[in-house]
Amino acid sequence: KHGYFTFDPGFLATGSCESAITYIDGANGVLLHRGYPIDQLATEADYLEVCYLLMNGEAPTSEEYKEFVSIIKNHTMVHEGIASFFNGFSRDAHPMAMLCAVTGALSSFYHNDLDISDPDQRKRCIKRLVAKMPTIAAMCYKYSIGQPFVGPKNSLSYSENFLNMMFSVPAEDYEINPAVAKAMDRIFTLHADHEQNASTSTVRLSGSSGANPYACIAAGIASLWGPAHGGANEACLTMLEEIGSVDRIDEYVAKAKDKSDPFRLMGFGHRVYKNFDPRAKVMRETCHEVLDSLGIDDPLLDVAMKLEKIALEDPYFVEKKLYPNVDFYSGIILKAIGIPTSMFTVIFALSRTIGWISHWDEMLSQPGAKIGRPRQMYTGSDKRDFQPIEK
Ligand code: SDX
């Protein structure tokens, strides 16, 4: 029993559940995926290896990895009918609005992986989603800037392919910088999964009703969009740009400490971590690597580093255990790569798809999985008789 609610084997009335995928120790800043520390995975493995690990429970052998990469590459294209979906959007539609709509519509194109009781169909759907999300994400960007869609190229790695679909144009190829491709792959890995966060719980709750996996992922995308969750990377960069220079930081820190002011320091704090987010540590190193390799001297990084220093030393933040989270540095890296802020959460959603769909698959494979039905503490009126009125 958990407090007011009973524990259902398949799903949690409290919105929590049994899972073997990710472990977080918020007090000590620990994040494990299937037992492996996130900093090792982010530096020793690539994103597709992490996808294989999350969905299967074990890291792939060299042969299994090669076969998995080949399968993913054979699913990267999308049905031509999906391209026509975009014509219904206005050019200034937020890319997250397009991603959510198009992902939800995938079930109208792919019908041989919708039998959620069949583990093989579930695994096929997972591979399809991992393969197609970069293609759809890049389509959202290209449509928003009025450029033609660029199809996937199997000669490229997963992150190289995404960058190429984002930035190459018919007039000239995009020259892939290995340091940028490595940073992109690392950002995918650092956002891959994170236990029962709001969007993952949304996917699980949607899946517990038997909804098709594409609809469940669209629900996760919608939940992630919020600025308190996946929208924080976009909000963080907007905040850093608004602060603009180190001499204005104190003004914003004061606002963040003023309880009468709804302003929050974007990129700081976490529902679970009361220590440094281990992903933020890797993201910080990657941020410096990318800026150094590109020779970029971004004044926003100066603002970010000074803000980080102040927040880590300020008694208010120390007492409330507020540390930089994964979103604090990712925005600076993405900006350095040339990705617009409107695409930041799209990249978070692309990365997190494997986490969402692995939790969905795990829940459906658990015996006795039940529909999620969180209860409530009722605070309304006592029972009373209705008085009809003259109409
Ligand atoms: C993600 O769940 C996940 O795992 C999410 C995620 C994932 O990978 O899926 O990790 C991704 O969503 C990271 C979080 C990104 N969001 C932001 O950076 C937005 C800014 N952060 C805040 O909105 C906030 O920190 C939350 C929403 C993330 C957490 O808010 P809580 O639950 O209120 O945090 P808390 O209970 O630890 O707060 C303690 C105190 C509170 O003040 P008091 O009520 O005690 O007076 O600190 C305050 C909060 O008001 N506080 C902040 C703050 N975050 C919390 N004050 C100023 N700035 C902040 N950022």
Short mmCIF file of C-alpha atoms and ligand atoms in Angstrom, two decimals:
data_model
loop_
_atom_site.label_atom_id
_atom_site.label_comp_id
_atom_site.label_asym_id
_atom_site.label_seq_id
_atom_site.Cartn_x
_atom_site.Cartn_y
_atom_site.Cartn_z
CA LYS A 1 0.00 0.00 0.00
CA HIS A 2 1.24 3.50 -0.83
CA GLY A 3 -0.44 5.99 1.42
CA TYR A 4 -4.03 6.45 0.28
CA PHE A 5 -3.87 4.10 -2.70
CA THR A 6 -3.52 0.38 -3.29
CA PHE A 7 -0.72 -0.87 -5.54
CA ASP A 8 -1.97 -2.34 -8.85
CA PRO A 9 0.53 -4.78 -10.40
CA GLY A 10 0.21 -3.42 -13.92
CA PHE A 11 -0.08 0.26 -13.19
CA LEU A 12 0.08 2.54 -10.22
CA ALA A 13 -2.98 4.22 -8.88
CA THR A 14 -0.50 6.76 -7.56
CA GLY A 15 0.97 7.12 -11.05
CA SER A 16 4.03 5.12 -10.06
CA CYS A 17 4.87 1.60 -11.17
CA GLU A 18 7.36 -1.24 -11.24
CA SER A 19 10.04 -0.71 -13.84
CA ALA A 20 13.50 -2.16 -14.56
CA ILE A 21 14.53 0.46 -17.13
CA THR A 22 15.91 3.48 -15.24
CA TYR A 23 16.97 4.14 -11.68
CA ILE A 24 17.37 7.62 -10.21
CA ASP A 25 18.84 8.47 -6.81
CA GLY A 26 17.89 12.13 -6.59
CA ALA A 27 19.70 12.80 -3.30
CA ASN A 28 23.02 11.55 -4.68
CA GLY A 29 22.63 12.57 -8.32
CA VAL A 30 22.68 9.01 -9.69
CA LEU A 31 21.06 7.97 -13.00
CA LEU A 32 21.33 4.38 -14.27
CA HIS A 33 19.88 2.92 -17.46
CA ARG A 34 19.48 -0.86 -17.04
CA GLY A 35 22.19 -0.54 -14.37
CA TYR A 36 24.71 1.45 -16.42
CA PRO A 37 25.65 4.99 -15.22
CA ILE A 38 24.54 7.73 -17.61
CA ASP A 39 28.00 9.34 -17.80
CA GLN A 40 29.51 6.06 -19.05
CA LEU A 41 26.75 5.55 -21.60
CA ALA A 42 27.01 9.15 -22.82
CA THR A 43 30.77 8.89 -23.37
CA GLU A 44 31.36 5.18 -24.15
CA ALA A 45 28.23 4.21 -26.14
CA ASP A 46 26.26 5.82 -28.96
CA TYR A 47 22.56 6.62 -28.99
CA LEU A 48 21.49 3.54 -30.96
CA GLU A 49 23.38 1.32 -28.51
CA VAL A 50 21.47 3.02 -25.70
CA CYS A 51 18.19 2.53 -27.61
CA TYR A 52 18.95 -1.20 -27.93
CA LEU A 53 19.81 -1.34 -24.20
CA LEU A 54 16.65 0.47 -23.10
CA MET A 55 14.29 -1.62 -25.21
CA ASN A 56 15.93 -5.01 -24.67
CA GLY A 57 17.41 -4.79 -21.19
CA GLU A 58 20.96 -5.74 -22.25
CA ALA A 59 23.61 -3.91 -24.27
CA PRO A 60 24.04 -5.29 -27.81
CA THR A 61 26.98 -7.41 -28.88
CA SER A 62 28.91 -6.08 -31.84
CA GLU A 63 26.90 -8.30 -34.21
CA GLU A 64 23.57 -7.36 -32.58
CA TYR A 65 24.50 -3.68 -32.82
CA LYS A 66 25.31 -3.91 -36.54
CA GLU A 67 22.03 -5.71 -37.25
CA PHE A 68 20.07 -3.16 -35.18
CA VAL A 69 21.66 -0.21 -37.01
CA SER A 70 20.83 -1.85 -40.34
CA ILE A 71 17.19 -2.36 -39.33
CA ILE A 72 16.87 1.23 -38.11
CA LYS A 73 18.37 2.55 -41.37
CA ASN A 74 15.75 0.60 -43.32
CA HIS A 75 12.93 2.34 -41.49
CA THR A 76 14.11 5.96 -41.68
CA MET A 77 11.91 6.99 -44.62
CA VAL A 78 8.28 8.01 -44.07
CA HIS A 79 5.23 7.42 -46.28
CA GLU A 80 4.92 10.16 -48.91
CA GLY A 81 1.42 10.88 -47.60
CA ILE A 82 2.99 12.21 -44.41
CA ALA A 83 4.77 14.93 -46.36
CA SER A 84 1.39 16.24 -47.53
CA PHE A 85 0.22 16.56 -43.91
CA PHE A 86 2.56 19.49 -43.50
CA ASN A 87 0.75 21.52 -46.18
CA GLY A 88 -2.12 21.93 -43.73
CA PHE A 89 0.08 23.77 -41.21
CA SER A 90 0.80 27.48 -41.32
CA ARG A 91 4.51 28.15 -41.85
CA ASP A 92 4.78 29.72 -38.40
CA ALA A 93 3.25 26.71 -36.63
CA HIS A 94 5.41 25.68 -33.66
CA PRO A 95 7.44 22.59 -34.63
CA MET A 96 6.14 20.80 -31.53
CA ALA A 97 2.57 21.28 -32.78
CA MET A 98 3.55 19.66 -36.08
CA LEU A 99 5.52 16.85 -34.42
CA CYS A 100 2.60 16.01 -32.13
CA ALA A 101 0.06 15.96 -34.95
CA VAL A 102 2.16 13.99 -37.45
CA THR A 103 3.30 11.41 -34.89
CA GLY A 104 -0.28 10.79 -33.82
CA ALA A 105 -1.24 10.29 -37.46
CA LEU A 106 1.40 7.57 -38.06
CA SER A 107 -1.12 4.90 -36.99
CA SER A 108 -3.14 5.82 -40.11
CA PHE A 109 -0.18 4.72 -42.28
CA TYR A 110 1.41 1.81 -40.42
CA HIS A 111 -1.04 -0.98 -39.52
CA ASN A 112 1.16 -4.05 -39.06
CA ASP A 113 2.46 -3.03 -35.64
CA LEU A 114 -0.75 -2.02 -33.87
CA ASP A 115 -1.58 -5.32 -32.18
CA ILE A 116 -0.26 -4.34 -28.75
CA SER A 117 -0.72 -7.89 -27.43
CA ASP A 118 1.97 -9.13 -29.87
CA PRO A 119 5.52 -8.56 -28.51
CA ASP A 120 6.99 -8.81 -32.01
CA GLN A 121 4.66 -6.11 -33.33
CA ARG A 122 5.52 -3.93 -30.34
CA LYS A 123 9.25 -4.32 -31.05
CA ARG A 124 8.69 -3.50 -34.75
CA CYS A 125 6.82 -0.34 -33.74
CA ILE A 126 9.68 0.67 -31.42
CA LYS A 127 12.22 0.36 -34.25
CA ARG A 128 9.94 2.27 -36.63
CA LEU A 129 9.59 5.14 -34.15
CA VAL A 130 13.33 5.32 -33.35
CA ALA A 131 14.05 5.37 -37.09
CA LYS A 132 11.40 7.87 -38.17
CA MET A 133 11.42 10.50 -35.43
CA PRO A 134 14.58 12.24 -36.76
CA THR A 135 13.06 12.31 -40.26
CA ILE A 136 9.78 13.79 -39.02
CA ALA A 137 11.58 16.22 -36.68
CA ALA A 138 13.72 17.52 -39.54
CA MET A 139 10.59 17.83 -41.71
CA CYS A 140 9.02 20.06 -39.04
CA TYR A 141 12.07 22.34 -39.20
CA LYS A 142 12.33 22.40 -43.00
CA TYR A 143 8.61 23.20 -43.33
CA SER A 144 8.87 26.03 -40.80
CA ILE A 145 11.65 27.72 -42.83
CA GLY A 146 10.13 27.03 -46.25
CA GLN A 147 12.90 24.72 -47.45
CA PRO A 148 12.34 21.39 -49.23
CA PHE A 149 12.40 18.22 -47.15
CA VAL A 150 15.68 16.30 -47.25
CA GLY A 151 15.38 12.52 -47.11
CA PRO A 152 17.48 10.19 -44.95
CA LYS A 153 20.82 8.84 -46.21
CA ASN A 154 21.83 5.36 -45.07
CA SER A 155 25.49 6.15 -45.59
CA LEU A 156 25.35 8.45 -42.52
CA SER A 157 25.22 7.66 -38.81
CA TYR A 158 22.05 8.39 -36.84
CA SER A 159 23.12 11.85 -35.66
CA GLU A 160 24.88 12.72 -38.96
CA ASN A 161 21.68 11.79 -40.78
CA PHE A 162 19.58 14.04 -38.57
CA LEU A 163 21.95 16.98 -39.03
CA ASN A 164 22.01 16.41 -42.79
CA MET A 165 18.19 16.32 -42.99
CA MET A 166 18.11 19.52 -40.94
CA PHE A 167 20.75 21.57 -42.70
CA SER A 168 21.54 20.33 -46.21
CA VAL A 169 19.81 22.06 -49.14
CA PRO A 170 19.57 21.13 -52.84
CA ALA A 171 21.99 23.92 -53.65
CA GLU A 172 24.76 22.53 -51.48
CA ASP A 173 25.55 19.63 -49.20
CA TYR A 174 25.91 20.11 -45.46
CA GLU A 175 29.45 19.52 -44.27
CA ILE A 176 29.25 17.33 -41.19
CA ASN A 177 31.60 18.33 -38.37
CA PRO A 178 32.45 15.14 -36.41
CA ALA A 179 32.52 17.07 -33.11
CA VAL A 180 29.03 18.40 -33.80
CA ALA A 181 27.71 14.96 -34.77
CA LYS A 182 29.22 13.49 -31.59
CA ALA A 183 27.65 16.26 -29.47
CA MET A 184 24.28 15.68 -31.16
CA ASP A 185 24.48 11.96 -30.46
CA ARG A 186 25.38 12.67 -26.84
CA ILE A 187 22.40 15.02 -26.47
CA PHE A 188 20.15 12.26 -27.79
CA THR A 189 21.58 9.84 -25.19
CA LEU A 190 21.35 12.30 -22.29
CA HIS A 191 17.64 12.80 -22.96
CA ALA A 192 16.79 9.17 -23.77
CA ASP A 193 14.97 8.21 -20.59
CA HIS A 194 14.36 9.47 -17.12
CA GLU A 195 12.10 7.12 -15.13
CA GLN A 196 8.54 8.28 -14.44
CA ASN A 197 8.69 11.96 -15.48
CA ALA A 198 5.47 13.69 -16.54
CA SER A 199 5.66 12.75 -20.23
CA THR A 200 6.66 9.12 -19.61
CA SER A 201 3.82 8.76 -17.13
CA THR A 202 1.53 10.26 -19.78
CA VAL A 203 2.62 7.62 -22.29
CA ARG A 204 2.16 4.83 -19.75
CA LEU A 205 -1.26 6.07 -18.71
CA SER A 206 -2.35 6.41 -22.35
CA GLY A 207 -0.97 2.96 -23.17
CA SER A 208 -2.70 1.38 -20.18
CA SER A 209 -6.05 1.97 -21.91
CA GLY A 210 -4.90 0.03 -24.98
CA ALA A 211 -4.42 3.13 -27.17
CA ASN A 212 -2.13 2.55 -30.16
CA PRO A 213 1.58 3.34 -29.61
CA TYR A 214 1.69 6.29 -32.04
CA ALA A 215 -1.20 7.96 -30.19
CA CYS A 216 0.59 7.31 -26.88
CA ILE A 217 3.81 8.90 -28.15
CA ALA A 218 1.83 11.91 -29.41
CA ALA A 219 0.42 12.26 -25.88
CA GLY A 220 3.97 12.16 -24.48
CA ILE A 221 5.04 14.88 -26.94
CA ALA A 222 2.15 17.07 -25.78
CA SER A 223 3.13 16.63 -22.12
CA LEU A 224 6.82 17.26 -22.77
CA TRP A 225 6.02 20.59 -24.48
CA GLY A 226 5.32 22.34 -21.16
CA PRO A 227 8.01 24.85 -20.01
CA ALA A 228 8.23 23.15 -16.60
CA HIS A 229 9.26 19.94 -18.39
CA GLY A 230 10.76 19.51 -21.85
CA GLY A 231 10.05 23.10 -22.86
CA ALA A 232 12.60 24.26 -20.28
CA ASN A 233 15.57 24.11 -22.69
CA GLU A 234 13.85 26.58 -25.03
CA ALA A 235 12.73 28.67 -22.03
CA CYS A 236 16.25 28.57 -20.55
CA LEU A 237 17.89 29.98 -23.66
CA THR A 238 15.19 32.64 -23.95
CA MET A 239 15.90 33.53 -20.30
CA LEU A 240 19.70 33.70 -20.89
CA GLU A 241 19.11 35.92 -23.95
CA GLU A 242 16.77 38.15 -21.90
CA ILE A 243 19.39 38.45 -19.13
CA GLY A 244 21.86 39.29 -21.89
CA SER A 245 24.92 40.11 -19.78
CA VAL A 246 26.52 39.01 -16.53
CA ASP A 247 25.82 42.33 -14.84
CA ARG A 248 22.06 41.69 -15.04
CA ILE A 249 22.17 38.25 -13.41
CA ASP A 250 21.61 39.49 -9.86
CA GLU A 251 18.34 41.15 -10.93
CA TYR A 252 16.99 37.83 -12.24
CA VAL A 253 18.26 35.81 -9.31
CA ALA A 254 16.39 38.22 -7.02
CA LYS A 255 13.22 37.71 -9.09
CA ALA A 256 13.61 33.94 -8.82
CA LYS A 257 13.85 34.22 -5.03
CA ASP A 258 10.84 36.51 -4.73
CA LYS A 259 7.93 34.22 -3.81
CA SER A 260 5.43 36.83 -5.04
CA ASP A 261 7.04 36.62 -8.50
CA PRO A 262 6.12 33.55 -10.60
CA PHE A 263 9.52 33.75 -12.37
CA ARG A 264 11.64 30.63 -12.10
CA LEU A 265 15.25 30.21 -13.19
CA MET A 266 14.77 28.01 -16.23
CA GLY A 267 17.19 25.09 -16.25
CA PHE A 268 17.38 24.95 -12.47
CA GLY A 269 15.68 22.63 -10.03
CA HIS A 270 14.11 19.21 -10.40
CA ARG A 271 11.26 17.19 -8.94
CA VAL A 272 13.67 14.39 -8.02
CA TYR A 273 17.30 15.58 -8.10
CA LYS A 274 18.30 17.42 -4.95
CA ASN A 275 21.90 17.25 -6.12
CA PHE A 276 23.62 17.91 -9.45
CA ASP A 277 21.71 16.27 -12.33
CA PRO A 278 24.37 13.82 -13.62
CA ARG A 279 23.25 14.59 -17.16
CA ALA A 280 24.00 18.29 -16.61
CA LYS A 281 27.61 17.44 -15.71
CA VAL A 282 28.14 15.61 -19.03
CA MET A 283 26.20 18.30 -20.89
CA ARG A 284 28.45 21.00 -19.36
CA GLU A 285 31.61 19.22 -20.59
CA THR A 286 30.05 18.72 -24.02
CA CYS A 287 29.08 22.38 -24.13
CA HIS A 288 32.69 23.47 -23.67
CA GLU A 289 33.94 20.86 -26.18
CA VAL A 290 31.53 22.03 -28.87
CA LEU A 291 32.19 25.73 -28.36
CA ASP A 292 35.95 25.12 -28.34
CA SER A 293 35.88 22.91 -31.45
CA LEU A 294 33.71 25.43 -33.33
CA GLY A 295 35.76 28.34 -32.04
CA ILE A 296 32.61 29.98 -30.75
CA ASP A 297 32.92 32.53 -27.97
CA ASP A 298 29.27 32.73 -26.94
CA PRO A 299 28.54 35.49 -24.41
CA LEU A 300 25.52 33.44 -23.35
CA LEU A 301 27.90 30.81 -22.03
CA ASP A 302 29.52 33.48 -19.86
CA VAL A 303 26.08 34.38 -18.52
CA ALA A 304 25.28 30.68 -17.99
CA MET A 305 28.54 29.97 -16.16
CA LYS A 306 28.17 33.02 -13.93
CA LEU A 307 24.51 32.15 -13.21
CA GLU A 308 25.53 28.59 -12.37
CA LYS A 309 28.24 29.84 -9.99
CA ILE A 310 25.87 32.25 -8.26
CA ALA A 311 23.10 29.67 -7.92
CA LEU A 312 25.49 27.04 -6.53
CA GLU A 313 26.73 29.49 -3.89
CA ASP A 314 23.55 31.43 -3.08
CA PRO A 315 22.10 30.30 0.29
CA TYR A 316 18.53 30.35 -1.14
CA PHE A 317 19.36 27.83 -3.87
CA VAL A 318 21.67 25.82 -1.64
CA GLU A 319 19.00 25.49 1.04
CA LYS A 320 16.33 24.53 -1.52
CA LYS A 321 18.77 22.15 -3.24
CA LEU A 322 18.32 23.78 -6.63
CA TYR A 323 21.00 22.72 -9.13
CA PRO A 324 21.36 23.15 -12.91
CA ASN A 325 19.42 20.40 -14.68
CA VAL A 326 19.80 18.75 -18.07
CA ASP A 327 18.11 21.66 -19.82
CA PHE A 328 20.52 24.30 -18.58
CA TYR A 329 23.38 23.54 -20.99
CA SER A 330 21.62 21.72 -23.81
CA GLY A 331 20.19 24.94 -25.21
CA ILE A 332 23.63 26.55 -25.54
CA ILE A 333 24.99 23.50 -27.39
CA LEU A 334 22.00 23.36 -29.71
CA LYS A 335 22.32 27.08 -30.43
CA ALA A 336 26.03 26.60 -31.21
CA ILE A 337 25.11 23.81 -33.65
CA GLY A 338 22.77 26.25 -35.41
CA ILE A 339 19.48 24.78 -34.20
CA PRO A 340 16.75 27.38 -33.50
CA THR A 341 15.16 27.48 -30.02
CA SER A 342 11.80 26.43 -31.48
CA MET A 343 13.38 23.03 -32.28
CA PHE A 344 14.93 22.40 -28.85
CA THR A 345 11.98 20.54 -27.39
CA VAL A 346 11.49 18.67 -30.67
CA ILE A 347 15.01 17.28 -30.20
CA PHE A 348 14.16 16.40 -26.61
CA ALA A 349 11.06 14.54 -27.86
CA LEU A 350 13.08 12.77 -30.59
CA SER A 351 15.60 11.64 -27.97
CA ARG A 352 12.99 10.61 -25.39
CA THR A 353 10.90 8.53 -27.80
CA ILE A 354 12.97 5.43 -26.99
CA GLY A 355 12.38 5.94 -23.27
CA TRP A 356 8.66 6.51 -23.70
CA ILE A 357 8.13 3.51 -25.95
CA SER A 358 10.34 1.22 -23.84
CA HIS A 359 8.21 2.01 -20.78
CA TRP A 360 5.09 1.42 -22.87
CA ASP A 361 6.41 -1.96 -24.00
CA GLU A 362 7.49 -2.90 -20.46
CA MET A 363 4.08 -2.05 -19.03
CA LEU A 364 2.25 -4.13 -21.68
CA SER A 365 4.57 -7.08 -21.07
CA GLN A 366 3.84 -7.08 -17.34
CA PRO A 367 1.26 -9.70 -16.33
CA GLY A 368 -1.93 -8.22 -14.94
CA ALA A 369 -1.33 -4.79 -16.49
CA LYS A 370 -4.41 -2.73 -15.68
CA ILE A 371 -5.70 0.59 -16.93
CA GLY A 372 -4.22 3.41 -14.90
CA ARG A 373 -6.85 4.96 -12.68
CA PRO A 374 -5.31 7.44 -10.23
CA ARG A 375 -7.74 8.39 -7.45
CA GLN A 376 -8.15 11.79 -5.75
CA MET A 377 -8.79 13.53 -2.46
CA TYR A 378 -12.35 14.91 -2.94
CA THR A 379 -12.67 18.51 -1.72
CA GLY A 380 -16.08 19.41 -3.21
CA SER A 381 -19.63 19.81 -1.80
CA ASP A 382 -21.33 17.22 0.37
CA LYS A 383 -24.30 15.39 -1.20
CA ARG A 384 -27.21 17.84 -1.83
CA ASP A 385 -30.55 17.76 -3.76
CA PHE A 386 -30.79 19.56 -7.10
CA GLN A 387 -33.40 22.35 -7.30
CA PRO A 388 -34.85 22.60 -10.88
CA ILE A 389 -35.43 26.16 -12.20
CA GLU A 390 -38.27 27.64 -14.37
CA LYS A 391 -37.01 27.51 -18.03
C1 SDX B 1 12.86 18.20 -16.87
O1 SDX B 1 10.83 14.68 -14.14
C2 SDX B 1 11.86 14.63 -14.89
O2 SDX B 1 12.67 13.74 -14.78
C3 SDX B 1 11.97 15.75 -15.91
C4 SDX B 1 13.23 15.75 -16.71
C5 SDX B 1 13.27 14.58 -17.63
O3 SDX B 1 14.38 14.22 -18.06
O4 SDX B 1 12.17 14.10 -18.02
O5 SDX B 1 14.37 15.72 -15.86
C6 SDX B 1 13.31 16.98 -17.60
O6 SDX B 1 11.70 18.51 -16.94
C7 SDX B 1 13.87 18.95 -16.04
C8 SDX B 1 13.23 20.18 -15.32
C9 SDX B 1 13.15 21.30 -16.35
N1 SDX B 1 12.37 22.42 -15.84
C10 SDX B 1 12.96 23.61 -15.55
O7 SDX B 1 14.18 23.82 -15.60
C11 SDX B 1 11.98 24.71 -15.21
C12 SDX B 1 12.47 25.44 -13.95
N2 SDX B 1 12.38 24.50 -12.88
C13 SDX B 1 11.20 24.59 -12.01
O8 SDX B 1 10.02 24.85 -12.73
C14 SDX B 1 11.16 23.49 -10.98
O9 SDX B 1 12.42 23.32 -10.50
C15 SDX B 1 10.57 22.14 -11.31
C16 SDX B 1 9.20 22.23 -11.92
C17 SDX B 1 11.48 21.40 -12.24
C18 SDX B 1 10.46 21.44 -9.99
O10 SDX B 1 9.64 22.27 -9.20
P1 SDX B 1 9.31 21.88 -7.71
O11 SDX B 1 8.74 20.51 -7.68
O12 SDX B 1 8.53 22.98 -7.08
O13 SDX B 1 10.77 21.83 -7.08
P2 SDX B 1 11.06 21.74 -5.59
O14 SDX B 1 9.90 21.13 -4.83
O15 SDX B 1 12.39 21.11 -5.43
O16 SDX B 1 11.15 23.31 -5.16
C19 SDX B 1 11.71 23.60 -3.91
C20 SDX B 1 11.59 25.10 -3.78
C21 SDX B 1 10.16 25.62 -4.01
O17 SDX B 1 10.06 26.77 -3.21
P3 SDX B 1 9.24 26.65 -1.79
O18 SDX B 1 7.84 26.17 -2.16
O19 SDX B 1 10.02 25.63 -0.97
O20 SDX B 1 9.28 28.06 -1.23
O21 SDX B 1 12.41 25.74 -4.79
C22 SDX B 1 11.60 26.57 -5.59
C23 SDX B 1 10.17 26.07 -5.46
O22 SDX B 1 9.26 27.15 -5.65
N3 SDX B 1 12.09 26.40 -6.97
C24 SDX B 1 12.65 27.35 -7.70
C25 SDX B 1 13.02 26.73 -8.91
N4 SDX B 1 12.66 25.45 -8.88
C26 SDX B 1 12.08 25.23 -7.68
N5 SDX B 1 12.88 28.66 -7.47
C27 SDX B 1 13.48 29.35 -8.46
N6 SDX B 1 13.86 28.83 -9.66
C28 SDX B 1 13.63 27.52 -9.92
N7 SDX B 1 13.99 26.99 -11.09
#
